[in-house]
Coordinates of N, CA and C and ligand atoms in Angstrom, one line a residue:
X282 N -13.0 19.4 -9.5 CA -12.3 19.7 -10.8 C -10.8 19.8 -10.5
X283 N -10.0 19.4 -11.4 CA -8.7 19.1 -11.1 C -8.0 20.8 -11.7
X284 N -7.3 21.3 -11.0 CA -7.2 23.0 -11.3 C -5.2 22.6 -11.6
X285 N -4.7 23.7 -12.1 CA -3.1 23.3 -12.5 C -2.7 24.6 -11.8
X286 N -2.2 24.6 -10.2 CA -1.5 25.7 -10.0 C 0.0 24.8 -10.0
X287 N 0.6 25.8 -8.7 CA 2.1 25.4 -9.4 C 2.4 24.0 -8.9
X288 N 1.8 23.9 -7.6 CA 2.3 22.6 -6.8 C 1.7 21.0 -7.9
X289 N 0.8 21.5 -8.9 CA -0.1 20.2 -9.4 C 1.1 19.4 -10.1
X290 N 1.1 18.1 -9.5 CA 1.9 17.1 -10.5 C 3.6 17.6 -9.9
X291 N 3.7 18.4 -8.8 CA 5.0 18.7 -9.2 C 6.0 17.6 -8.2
X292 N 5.6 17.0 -6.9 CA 5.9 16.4 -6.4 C 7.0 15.1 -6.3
X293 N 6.7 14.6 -7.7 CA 7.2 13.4 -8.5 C 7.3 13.0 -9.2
X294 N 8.2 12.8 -10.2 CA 8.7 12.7 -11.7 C 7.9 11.6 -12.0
X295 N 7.3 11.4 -13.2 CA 6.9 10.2 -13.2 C 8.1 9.1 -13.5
X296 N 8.7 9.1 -13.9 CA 10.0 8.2 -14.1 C 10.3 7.6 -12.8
X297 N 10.3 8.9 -11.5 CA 10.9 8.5 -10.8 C 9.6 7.2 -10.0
X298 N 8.4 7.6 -10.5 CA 7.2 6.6 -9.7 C 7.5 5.2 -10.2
X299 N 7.9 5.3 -11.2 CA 7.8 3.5 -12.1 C 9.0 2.8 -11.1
X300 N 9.7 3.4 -11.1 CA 10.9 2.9 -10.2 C 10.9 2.9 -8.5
X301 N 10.3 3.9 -8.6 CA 10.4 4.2 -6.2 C 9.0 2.9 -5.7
X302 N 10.0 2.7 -4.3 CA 9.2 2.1 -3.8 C 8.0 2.2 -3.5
X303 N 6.6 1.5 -3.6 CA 5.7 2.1 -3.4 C 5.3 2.7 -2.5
X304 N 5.7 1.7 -1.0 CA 6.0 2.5 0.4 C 6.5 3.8 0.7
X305 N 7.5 4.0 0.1 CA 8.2 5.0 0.1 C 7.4 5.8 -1.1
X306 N 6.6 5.9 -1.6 CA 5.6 6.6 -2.1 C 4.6 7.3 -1.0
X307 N 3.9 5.9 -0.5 CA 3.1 6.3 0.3 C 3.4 7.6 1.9
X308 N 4.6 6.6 2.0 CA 5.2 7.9 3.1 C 5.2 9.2 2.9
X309 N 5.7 9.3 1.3 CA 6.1 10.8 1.1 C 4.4 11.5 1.1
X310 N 3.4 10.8 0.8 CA 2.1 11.4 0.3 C 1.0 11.6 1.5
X311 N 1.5 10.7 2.9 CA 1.1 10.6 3.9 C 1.7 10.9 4.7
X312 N 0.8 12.2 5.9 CA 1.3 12.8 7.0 C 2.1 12.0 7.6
X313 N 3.0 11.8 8.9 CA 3.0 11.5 9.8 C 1.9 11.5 11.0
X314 N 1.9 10.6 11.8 CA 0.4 10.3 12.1 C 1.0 11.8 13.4
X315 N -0.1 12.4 13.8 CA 0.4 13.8 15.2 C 0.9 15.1 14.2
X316 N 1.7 15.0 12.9 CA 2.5 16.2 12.5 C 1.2 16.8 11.4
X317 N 0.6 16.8 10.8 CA -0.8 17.8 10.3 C -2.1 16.6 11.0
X318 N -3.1 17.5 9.8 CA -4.6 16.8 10.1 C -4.3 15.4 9.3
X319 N -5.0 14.7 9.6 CA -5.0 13.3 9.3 C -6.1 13.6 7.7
X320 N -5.6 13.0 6.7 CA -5.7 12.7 5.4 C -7.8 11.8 5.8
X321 N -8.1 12.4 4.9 CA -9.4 11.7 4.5 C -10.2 10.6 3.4
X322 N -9.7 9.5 4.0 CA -9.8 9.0 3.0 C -11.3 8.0 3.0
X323 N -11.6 7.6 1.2 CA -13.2 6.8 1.1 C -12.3 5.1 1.4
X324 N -13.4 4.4 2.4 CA -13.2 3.0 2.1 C -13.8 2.3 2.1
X325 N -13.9 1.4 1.4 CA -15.3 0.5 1.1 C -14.6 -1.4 1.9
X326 N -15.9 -1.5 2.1 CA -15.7 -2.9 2.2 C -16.6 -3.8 1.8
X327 N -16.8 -5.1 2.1 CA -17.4 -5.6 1.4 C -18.5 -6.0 2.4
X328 N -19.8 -5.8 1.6 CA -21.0 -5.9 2.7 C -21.4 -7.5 2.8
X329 N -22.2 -7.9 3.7 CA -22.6 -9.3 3.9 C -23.5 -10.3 2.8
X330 N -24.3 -8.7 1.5 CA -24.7 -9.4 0.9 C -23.9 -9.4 -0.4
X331 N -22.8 -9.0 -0.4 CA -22.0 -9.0 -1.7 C -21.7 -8.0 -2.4
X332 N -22.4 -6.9 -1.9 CA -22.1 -5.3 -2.5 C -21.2 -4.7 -1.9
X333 N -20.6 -3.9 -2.3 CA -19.4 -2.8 -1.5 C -20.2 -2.0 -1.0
X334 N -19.8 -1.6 0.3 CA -19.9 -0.4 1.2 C -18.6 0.5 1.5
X335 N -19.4 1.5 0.8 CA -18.2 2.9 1.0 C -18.6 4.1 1.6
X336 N -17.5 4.7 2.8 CA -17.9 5.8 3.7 C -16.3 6.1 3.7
X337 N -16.1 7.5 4.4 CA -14.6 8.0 4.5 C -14.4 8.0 6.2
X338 N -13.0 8.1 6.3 CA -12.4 7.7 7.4 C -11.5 8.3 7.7
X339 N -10.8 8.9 8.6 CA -9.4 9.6 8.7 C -8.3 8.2 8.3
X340 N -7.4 8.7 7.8 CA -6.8 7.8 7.3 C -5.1 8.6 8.6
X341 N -5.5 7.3 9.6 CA -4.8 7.5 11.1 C -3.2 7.7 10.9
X342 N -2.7 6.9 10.0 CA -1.2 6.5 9.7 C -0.6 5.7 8.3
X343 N 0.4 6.0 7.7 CA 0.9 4.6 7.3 C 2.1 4.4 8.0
X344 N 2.3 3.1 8.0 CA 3.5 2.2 9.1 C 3.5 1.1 8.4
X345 N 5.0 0.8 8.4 CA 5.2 -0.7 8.6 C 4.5 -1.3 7.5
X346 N 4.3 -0.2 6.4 CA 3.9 -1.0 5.1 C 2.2 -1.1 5.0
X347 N 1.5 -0.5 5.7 CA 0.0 -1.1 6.1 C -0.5 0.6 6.6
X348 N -2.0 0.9 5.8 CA -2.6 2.0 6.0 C -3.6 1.6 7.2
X349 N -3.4 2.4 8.3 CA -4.3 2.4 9.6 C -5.6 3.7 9.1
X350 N -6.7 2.8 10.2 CA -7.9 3.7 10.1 C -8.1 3.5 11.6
X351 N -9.2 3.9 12.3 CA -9.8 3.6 13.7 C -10.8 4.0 13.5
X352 N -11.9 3.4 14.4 CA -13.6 3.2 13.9 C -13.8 2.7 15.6
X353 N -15.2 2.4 15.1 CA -15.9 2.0 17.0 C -16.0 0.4 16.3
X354 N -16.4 -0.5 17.6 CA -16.2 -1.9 17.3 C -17.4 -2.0 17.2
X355 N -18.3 -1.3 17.2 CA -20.2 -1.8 17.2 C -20.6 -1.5 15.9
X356 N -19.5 -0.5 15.1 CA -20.1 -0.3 13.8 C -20.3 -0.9 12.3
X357 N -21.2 -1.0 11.7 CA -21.4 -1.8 10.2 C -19.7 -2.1 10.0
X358 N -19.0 -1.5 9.3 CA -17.9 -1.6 8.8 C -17.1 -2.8 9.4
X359 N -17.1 -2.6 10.9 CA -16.3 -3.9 11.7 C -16.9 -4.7 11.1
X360 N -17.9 -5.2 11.5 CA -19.0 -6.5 11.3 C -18.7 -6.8 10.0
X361 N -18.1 -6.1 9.0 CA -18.0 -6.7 7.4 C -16.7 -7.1 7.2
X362 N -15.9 -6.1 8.4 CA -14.3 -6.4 8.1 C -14.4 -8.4 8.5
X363 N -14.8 -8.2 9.6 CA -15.0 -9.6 10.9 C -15.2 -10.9 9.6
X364 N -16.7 -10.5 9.1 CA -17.0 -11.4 7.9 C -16.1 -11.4 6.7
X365 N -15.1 -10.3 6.3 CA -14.7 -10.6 5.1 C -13.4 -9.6 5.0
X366 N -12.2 -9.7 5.6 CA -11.3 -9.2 6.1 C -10.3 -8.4 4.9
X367 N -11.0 -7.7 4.3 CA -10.7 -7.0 2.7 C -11.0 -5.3 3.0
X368 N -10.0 -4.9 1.8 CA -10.7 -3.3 1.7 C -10.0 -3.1 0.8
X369 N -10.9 -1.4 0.1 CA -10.1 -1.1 -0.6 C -10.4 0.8 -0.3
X370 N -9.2 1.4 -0.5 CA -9.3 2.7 -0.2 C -8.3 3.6 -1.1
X371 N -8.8 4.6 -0.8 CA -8.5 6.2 -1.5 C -8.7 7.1 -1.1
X372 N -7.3 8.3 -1.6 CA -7.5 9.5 -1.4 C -7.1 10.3 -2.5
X373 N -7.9 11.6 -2.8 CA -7.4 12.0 -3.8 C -7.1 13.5 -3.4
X374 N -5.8 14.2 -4.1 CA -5.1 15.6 -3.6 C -5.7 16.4 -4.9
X375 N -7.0 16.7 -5.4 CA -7.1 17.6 -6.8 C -6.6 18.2 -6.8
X376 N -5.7 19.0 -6.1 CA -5.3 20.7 -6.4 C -3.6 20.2 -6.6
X377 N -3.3 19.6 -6.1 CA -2.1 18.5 -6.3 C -1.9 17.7 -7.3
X378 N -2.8 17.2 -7.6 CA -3.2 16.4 -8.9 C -2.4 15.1 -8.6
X379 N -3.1 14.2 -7.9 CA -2.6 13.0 -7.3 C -3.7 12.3 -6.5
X380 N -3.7 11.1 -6.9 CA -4.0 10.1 -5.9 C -3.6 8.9 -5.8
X381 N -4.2 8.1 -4.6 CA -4.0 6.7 -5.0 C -5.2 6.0 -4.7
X382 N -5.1 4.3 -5.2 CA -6.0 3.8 -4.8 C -5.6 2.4 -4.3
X383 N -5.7 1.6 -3.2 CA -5.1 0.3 -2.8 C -6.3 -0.6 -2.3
X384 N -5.7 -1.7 -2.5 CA -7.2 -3.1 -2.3 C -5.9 -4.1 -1.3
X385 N -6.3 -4.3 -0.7 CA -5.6 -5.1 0.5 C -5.9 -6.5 1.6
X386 N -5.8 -7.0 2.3 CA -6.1 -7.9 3.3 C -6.0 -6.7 4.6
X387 N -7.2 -6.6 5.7 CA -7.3 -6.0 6.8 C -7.3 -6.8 8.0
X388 N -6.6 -6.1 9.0 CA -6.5 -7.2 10.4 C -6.7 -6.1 11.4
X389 N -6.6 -6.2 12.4 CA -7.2 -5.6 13.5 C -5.2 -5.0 14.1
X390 N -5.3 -3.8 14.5 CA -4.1 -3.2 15.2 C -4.1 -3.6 16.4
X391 N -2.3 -3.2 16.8 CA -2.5 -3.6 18.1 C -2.3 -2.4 18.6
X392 N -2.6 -2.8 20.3 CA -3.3 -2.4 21.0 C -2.4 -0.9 21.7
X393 N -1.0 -1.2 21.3 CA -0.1 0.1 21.9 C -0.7 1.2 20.6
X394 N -0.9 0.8 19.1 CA -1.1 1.3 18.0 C -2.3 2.1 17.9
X395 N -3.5 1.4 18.7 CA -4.7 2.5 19.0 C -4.2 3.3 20.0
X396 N -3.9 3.0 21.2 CA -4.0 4.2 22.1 C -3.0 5.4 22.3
X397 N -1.9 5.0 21.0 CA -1.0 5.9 20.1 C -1.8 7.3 19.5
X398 N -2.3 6.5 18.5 CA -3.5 7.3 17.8 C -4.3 7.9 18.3
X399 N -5.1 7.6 19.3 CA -6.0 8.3 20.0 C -5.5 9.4 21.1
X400 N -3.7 9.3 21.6 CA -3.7 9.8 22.0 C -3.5 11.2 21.1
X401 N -3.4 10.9 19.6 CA -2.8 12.4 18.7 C -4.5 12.6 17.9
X402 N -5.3 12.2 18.5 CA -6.6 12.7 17.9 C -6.8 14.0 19.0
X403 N -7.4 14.8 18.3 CA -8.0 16.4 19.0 C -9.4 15.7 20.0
X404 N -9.5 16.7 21.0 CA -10.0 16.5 21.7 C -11.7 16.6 21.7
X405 N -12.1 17.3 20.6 CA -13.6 16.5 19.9 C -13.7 15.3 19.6
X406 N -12.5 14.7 19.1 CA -13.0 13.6 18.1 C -12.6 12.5 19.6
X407 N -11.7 12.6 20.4 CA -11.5 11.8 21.9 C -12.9 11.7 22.2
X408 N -13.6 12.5 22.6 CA -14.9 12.9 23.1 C -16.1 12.1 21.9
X409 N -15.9 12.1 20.6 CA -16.5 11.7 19.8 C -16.7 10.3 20.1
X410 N -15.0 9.3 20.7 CA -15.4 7.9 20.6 C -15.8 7.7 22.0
X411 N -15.9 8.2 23.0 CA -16.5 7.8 24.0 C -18.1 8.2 23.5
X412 N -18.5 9.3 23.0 CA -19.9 9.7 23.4 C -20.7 9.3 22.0
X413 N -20.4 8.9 20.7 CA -21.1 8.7 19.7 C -21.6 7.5 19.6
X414 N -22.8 6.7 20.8 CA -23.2 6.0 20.2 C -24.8 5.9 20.4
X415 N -25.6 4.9 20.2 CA -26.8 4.6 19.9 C -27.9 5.2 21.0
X416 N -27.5 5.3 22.2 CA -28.3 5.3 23.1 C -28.1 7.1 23.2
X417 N -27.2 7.8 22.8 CA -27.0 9.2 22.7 C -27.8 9.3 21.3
X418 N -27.4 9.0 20.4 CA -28.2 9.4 18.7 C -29.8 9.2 19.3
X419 N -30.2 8.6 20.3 CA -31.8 8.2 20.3 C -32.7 10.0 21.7
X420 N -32.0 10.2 21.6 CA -31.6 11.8 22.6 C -32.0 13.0 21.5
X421 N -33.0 13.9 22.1 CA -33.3 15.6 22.0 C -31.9 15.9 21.6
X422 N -31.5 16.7 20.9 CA -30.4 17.8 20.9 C -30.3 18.4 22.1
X423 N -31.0 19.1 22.8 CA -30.6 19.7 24.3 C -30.0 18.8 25.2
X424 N -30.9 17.3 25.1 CA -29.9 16.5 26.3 C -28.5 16.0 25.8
X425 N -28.9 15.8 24.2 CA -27.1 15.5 23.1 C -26.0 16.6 23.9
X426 N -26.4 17.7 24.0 CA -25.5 18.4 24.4 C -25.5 19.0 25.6
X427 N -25.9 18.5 26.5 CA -26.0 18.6 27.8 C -25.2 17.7 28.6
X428 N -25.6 16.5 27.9 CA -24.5 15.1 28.5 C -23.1 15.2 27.5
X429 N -22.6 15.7 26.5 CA -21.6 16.0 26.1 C -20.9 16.8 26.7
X430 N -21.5 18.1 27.4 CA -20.8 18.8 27.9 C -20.4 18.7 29.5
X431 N -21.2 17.7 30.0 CA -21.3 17.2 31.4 C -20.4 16.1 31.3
X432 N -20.0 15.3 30.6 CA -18.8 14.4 30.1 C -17.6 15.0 30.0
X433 N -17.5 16.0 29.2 CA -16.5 16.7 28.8 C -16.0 17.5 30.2
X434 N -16.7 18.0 30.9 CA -16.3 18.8 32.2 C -15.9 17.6 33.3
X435 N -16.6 16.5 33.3 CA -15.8 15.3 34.2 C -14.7 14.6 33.8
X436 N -14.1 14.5 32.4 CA -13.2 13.8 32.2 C -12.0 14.9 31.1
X437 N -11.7 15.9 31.8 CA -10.4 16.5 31.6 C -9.6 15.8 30.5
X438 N -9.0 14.1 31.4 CA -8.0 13.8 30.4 C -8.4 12.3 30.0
X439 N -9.0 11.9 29.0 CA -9.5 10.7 28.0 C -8.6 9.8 27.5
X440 N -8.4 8.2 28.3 CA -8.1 7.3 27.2 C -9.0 6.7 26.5
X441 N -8.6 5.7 25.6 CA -9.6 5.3 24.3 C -10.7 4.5 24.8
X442 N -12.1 4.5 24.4 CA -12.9 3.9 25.2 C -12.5 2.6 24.8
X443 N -13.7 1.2 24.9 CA -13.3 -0.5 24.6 C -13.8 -0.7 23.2
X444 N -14.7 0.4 23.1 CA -15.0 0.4 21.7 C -14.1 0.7 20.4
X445 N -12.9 1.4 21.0 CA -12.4 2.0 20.0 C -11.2 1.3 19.5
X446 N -11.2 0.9 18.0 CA -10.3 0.3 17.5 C -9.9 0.3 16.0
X447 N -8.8 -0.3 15.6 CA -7.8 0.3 14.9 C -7.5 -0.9 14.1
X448 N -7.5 -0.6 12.7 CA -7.6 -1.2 11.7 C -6.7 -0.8 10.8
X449 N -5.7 -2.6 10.4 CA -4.5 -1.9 9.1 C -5.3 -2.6 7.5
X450 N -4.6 -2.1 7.2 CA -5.1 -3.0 5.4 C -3.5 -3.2 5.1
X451 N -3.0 -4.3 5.0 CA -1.8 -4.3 4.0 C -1.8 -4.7 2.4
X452 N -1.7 -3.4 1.5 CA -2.0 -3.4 0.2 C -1.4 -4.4 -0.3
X453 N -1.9 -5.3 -1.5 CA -1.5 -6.2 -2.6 C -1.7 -5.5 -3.8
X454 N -2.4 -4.3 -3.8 CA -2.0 -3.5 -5.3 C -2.5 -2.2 -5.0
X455 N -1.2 -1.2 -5.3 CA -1.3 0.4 -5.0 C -1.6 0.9 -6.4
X456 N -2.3 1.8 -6.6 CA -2.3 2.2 -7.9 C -2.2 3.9 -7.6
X457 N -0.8 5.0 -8.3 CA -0.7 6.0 -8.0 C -1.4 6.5 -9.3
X458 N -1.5 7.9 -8.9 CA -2.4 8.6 -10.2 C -1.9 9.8 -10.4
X459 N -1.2 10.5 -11.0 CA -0.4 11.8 -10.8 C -0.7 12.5 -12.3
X460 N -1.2 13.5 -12.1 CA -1.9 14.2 -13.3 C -0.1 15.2 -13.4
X461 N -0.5 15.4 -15.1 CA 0.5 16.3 -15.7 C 0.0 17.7 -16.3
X462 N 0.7 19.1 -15.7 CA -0.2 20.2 -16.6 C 0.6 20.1 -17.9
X463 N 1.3 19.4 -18.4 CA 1.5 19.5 -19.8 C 1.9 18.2 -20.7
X464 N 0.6 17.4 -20.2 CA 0.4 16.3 -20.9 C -0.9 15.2 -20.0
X465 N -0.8 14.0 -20.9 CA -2.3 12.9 -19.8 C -1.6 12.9 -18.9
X466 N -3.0 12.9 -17.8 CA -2.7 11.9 -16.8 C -1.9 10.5 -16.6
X467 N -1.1 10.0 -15.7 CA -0.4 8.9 -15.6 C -1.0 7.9 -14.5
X468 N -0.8 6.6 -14.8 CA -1.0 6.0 -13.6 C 0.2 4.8 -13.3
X469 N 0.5 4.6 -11.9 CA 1.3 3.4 -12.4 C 0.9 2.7 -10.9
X470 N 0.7 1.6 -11.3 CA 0.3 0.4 -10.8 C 1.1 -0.7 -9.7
X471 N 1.2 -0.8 -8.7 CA 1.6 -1.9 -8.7 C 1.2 -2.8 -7.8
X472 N 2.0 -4.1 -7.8 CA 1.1 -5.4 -7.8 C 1.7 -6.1 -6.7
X473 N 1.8 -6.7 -5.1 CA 2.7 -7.1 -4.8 C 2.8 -8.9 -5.4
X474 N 3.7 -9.1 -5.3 CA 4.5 -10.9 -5.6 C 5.4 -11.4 -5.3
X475 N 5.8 -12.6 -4.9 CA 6.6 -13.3 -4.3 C 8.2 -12.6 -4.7
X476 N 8.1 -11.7 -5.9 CA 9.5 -11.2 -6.2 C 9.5 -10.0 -6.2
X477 N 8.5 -9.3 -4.9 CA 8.3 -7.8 -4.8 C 7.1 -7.3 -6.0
X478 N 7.5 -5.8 -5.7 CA 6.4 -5.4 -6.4 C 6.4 -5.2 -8.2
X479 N 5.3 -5.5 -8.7 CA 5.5 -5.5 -10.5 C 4.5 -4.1 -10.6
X480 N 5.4 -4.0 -11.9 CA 4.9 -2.5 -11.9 C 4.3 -2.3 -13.6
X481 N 3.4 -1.5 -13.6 CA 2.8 -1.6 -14.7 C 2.3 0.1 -14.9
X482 N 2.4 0.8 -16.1 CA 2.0 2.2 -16.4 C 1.0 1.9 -17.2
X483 N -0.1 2.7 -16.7 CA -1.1 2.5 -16.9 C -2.0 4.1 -17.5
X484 N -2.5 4.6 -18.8 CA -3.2 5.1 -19.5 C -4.4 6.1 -18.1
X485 N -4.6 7.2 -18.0 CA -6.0 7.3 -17.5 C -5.4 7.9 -15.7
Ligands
LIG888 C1 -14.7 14.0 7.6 C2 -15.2 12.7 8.2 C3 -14.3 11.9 8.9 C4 -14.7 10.7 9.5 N1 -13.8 9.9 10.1 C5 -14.1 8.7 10.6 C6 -13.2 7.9 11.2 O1 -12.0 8.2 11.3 N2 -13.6 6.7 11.7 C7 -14.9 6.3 11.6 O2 -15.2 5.2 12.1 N3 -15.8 7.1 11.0 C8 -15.5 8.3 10.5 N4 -16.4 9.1 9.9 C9 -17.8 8.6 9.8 C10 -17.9 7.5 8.7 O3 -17.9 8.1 7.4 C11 -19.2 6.6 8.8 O4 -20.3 7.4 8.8 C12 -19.2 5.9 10.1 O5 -17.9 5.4 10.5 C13 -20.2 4.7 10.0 O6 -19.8 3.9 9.0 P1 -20.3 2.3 8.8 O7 -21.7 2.3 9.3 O8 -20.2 2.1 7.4 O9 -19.4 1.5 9.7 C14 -16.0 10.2 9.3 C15 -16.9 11.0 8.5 C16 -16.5 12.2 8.0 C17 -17.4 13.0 7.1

């Protein structure tokens, strides 16, 4: 439920959204990747038989114009990115009253860009991409956590396993959503094109 304390909507004029860059949107709405908890965002992609698949993801960074995620390379999601190099993603702030939503082209990060990331991931989730996979999920809970903690006491200090990899989307349409407590909702849209981005205010 979208609640109106003081911070809801207060962030950004809508005047000032139809005009600011969208980038410069997205920076201001997005941690820096190490300085809080990493943003949670849903993202769908497009499955093999033509339906979307949607699950959430820490949403790693924005940089360089392009929203980063990181995932294991064995998992569904790769295998759809691989087949159909698309996404679209979201996050929404209720108590803020704000979101966005962007549909993009996806490519694969490079490789200083994952082991960046992983080195500003907490030391569960380090542990998470070495130890979360198939041959562990097929394991008793006692031995789950027996070989986690016997991992964890032999390897102190963790780089990223081979599995672990890092995905941008560079948006071709951002759509912001910034609720008002004393009026509708707003949205404004935009589109990228050969003469930058078109912008469109949009109802809802
Ligand atoms: C709070 C939360 C954070 C998550 N963060 C990630 C993440 O950053 N990367 C990731 O691959 N999966 C993450 N997951 C797990 C995914 O939602 C998903 O279950 C998993 O990646 C497998 O998805 P797939 O089979 O569609 O590829 C997270 C789940 C939750 C609930």
């Amino acid at each position: 439920m979208i609640t109106s304390g003081n911070d809801f909507g207060s962030d950004c004029a809508p005047e000032e959204m139809t005009t600011i860059d969208p980038a410069e949107l997205l920076s201001m709405w997005i941690p820096a990747a190490g300085t809080s908890a990493p943003l949670l965002m849903a993202l769908s992609t497009v499955g093999t038989d033509g339906y979307p698949r949607l699950r959430h993801v820490l949403l790693s960074e924005f940089a360089g114009g392009a929203v980063y995620f990181h995932t294991d390379a064995r998992s569904a999601k790769v295998a759809e990115i691989e087949a159909t190099p698309r996404a679209a993603a979201s996050v929404a702030w209720p108590h803020l009253g704000r979101q966005f939503t962007l549909h993009g082209d996806v490519s694969r990060a490079d490789s200083d860009e994952e082991k960046r990331i992983y080195a500003h991931r907490g030391r569960y989730l380090q542990l998470l991409a070495w130890l979360n996979d198939a041959s562990m999920t097929a394991l008793p809970e006692s031995a789950r956590h027996d070989a986690w903690a016997r991992f964890d006491a032999e390897h102190p200090s963790l780089t990223p396993p081979a599995d672990w990899v890092g995905y941008r989307i560079i948006p071709t349409v951002i759509t912001f959503w910034r609720g008002d407590p004393e009026g509708p909702s707003q949205r404004v849209r935009f589109t990228a094109s050969s003469d930058g981005w078109r912008t469109e205010v949009l109802p809802g």
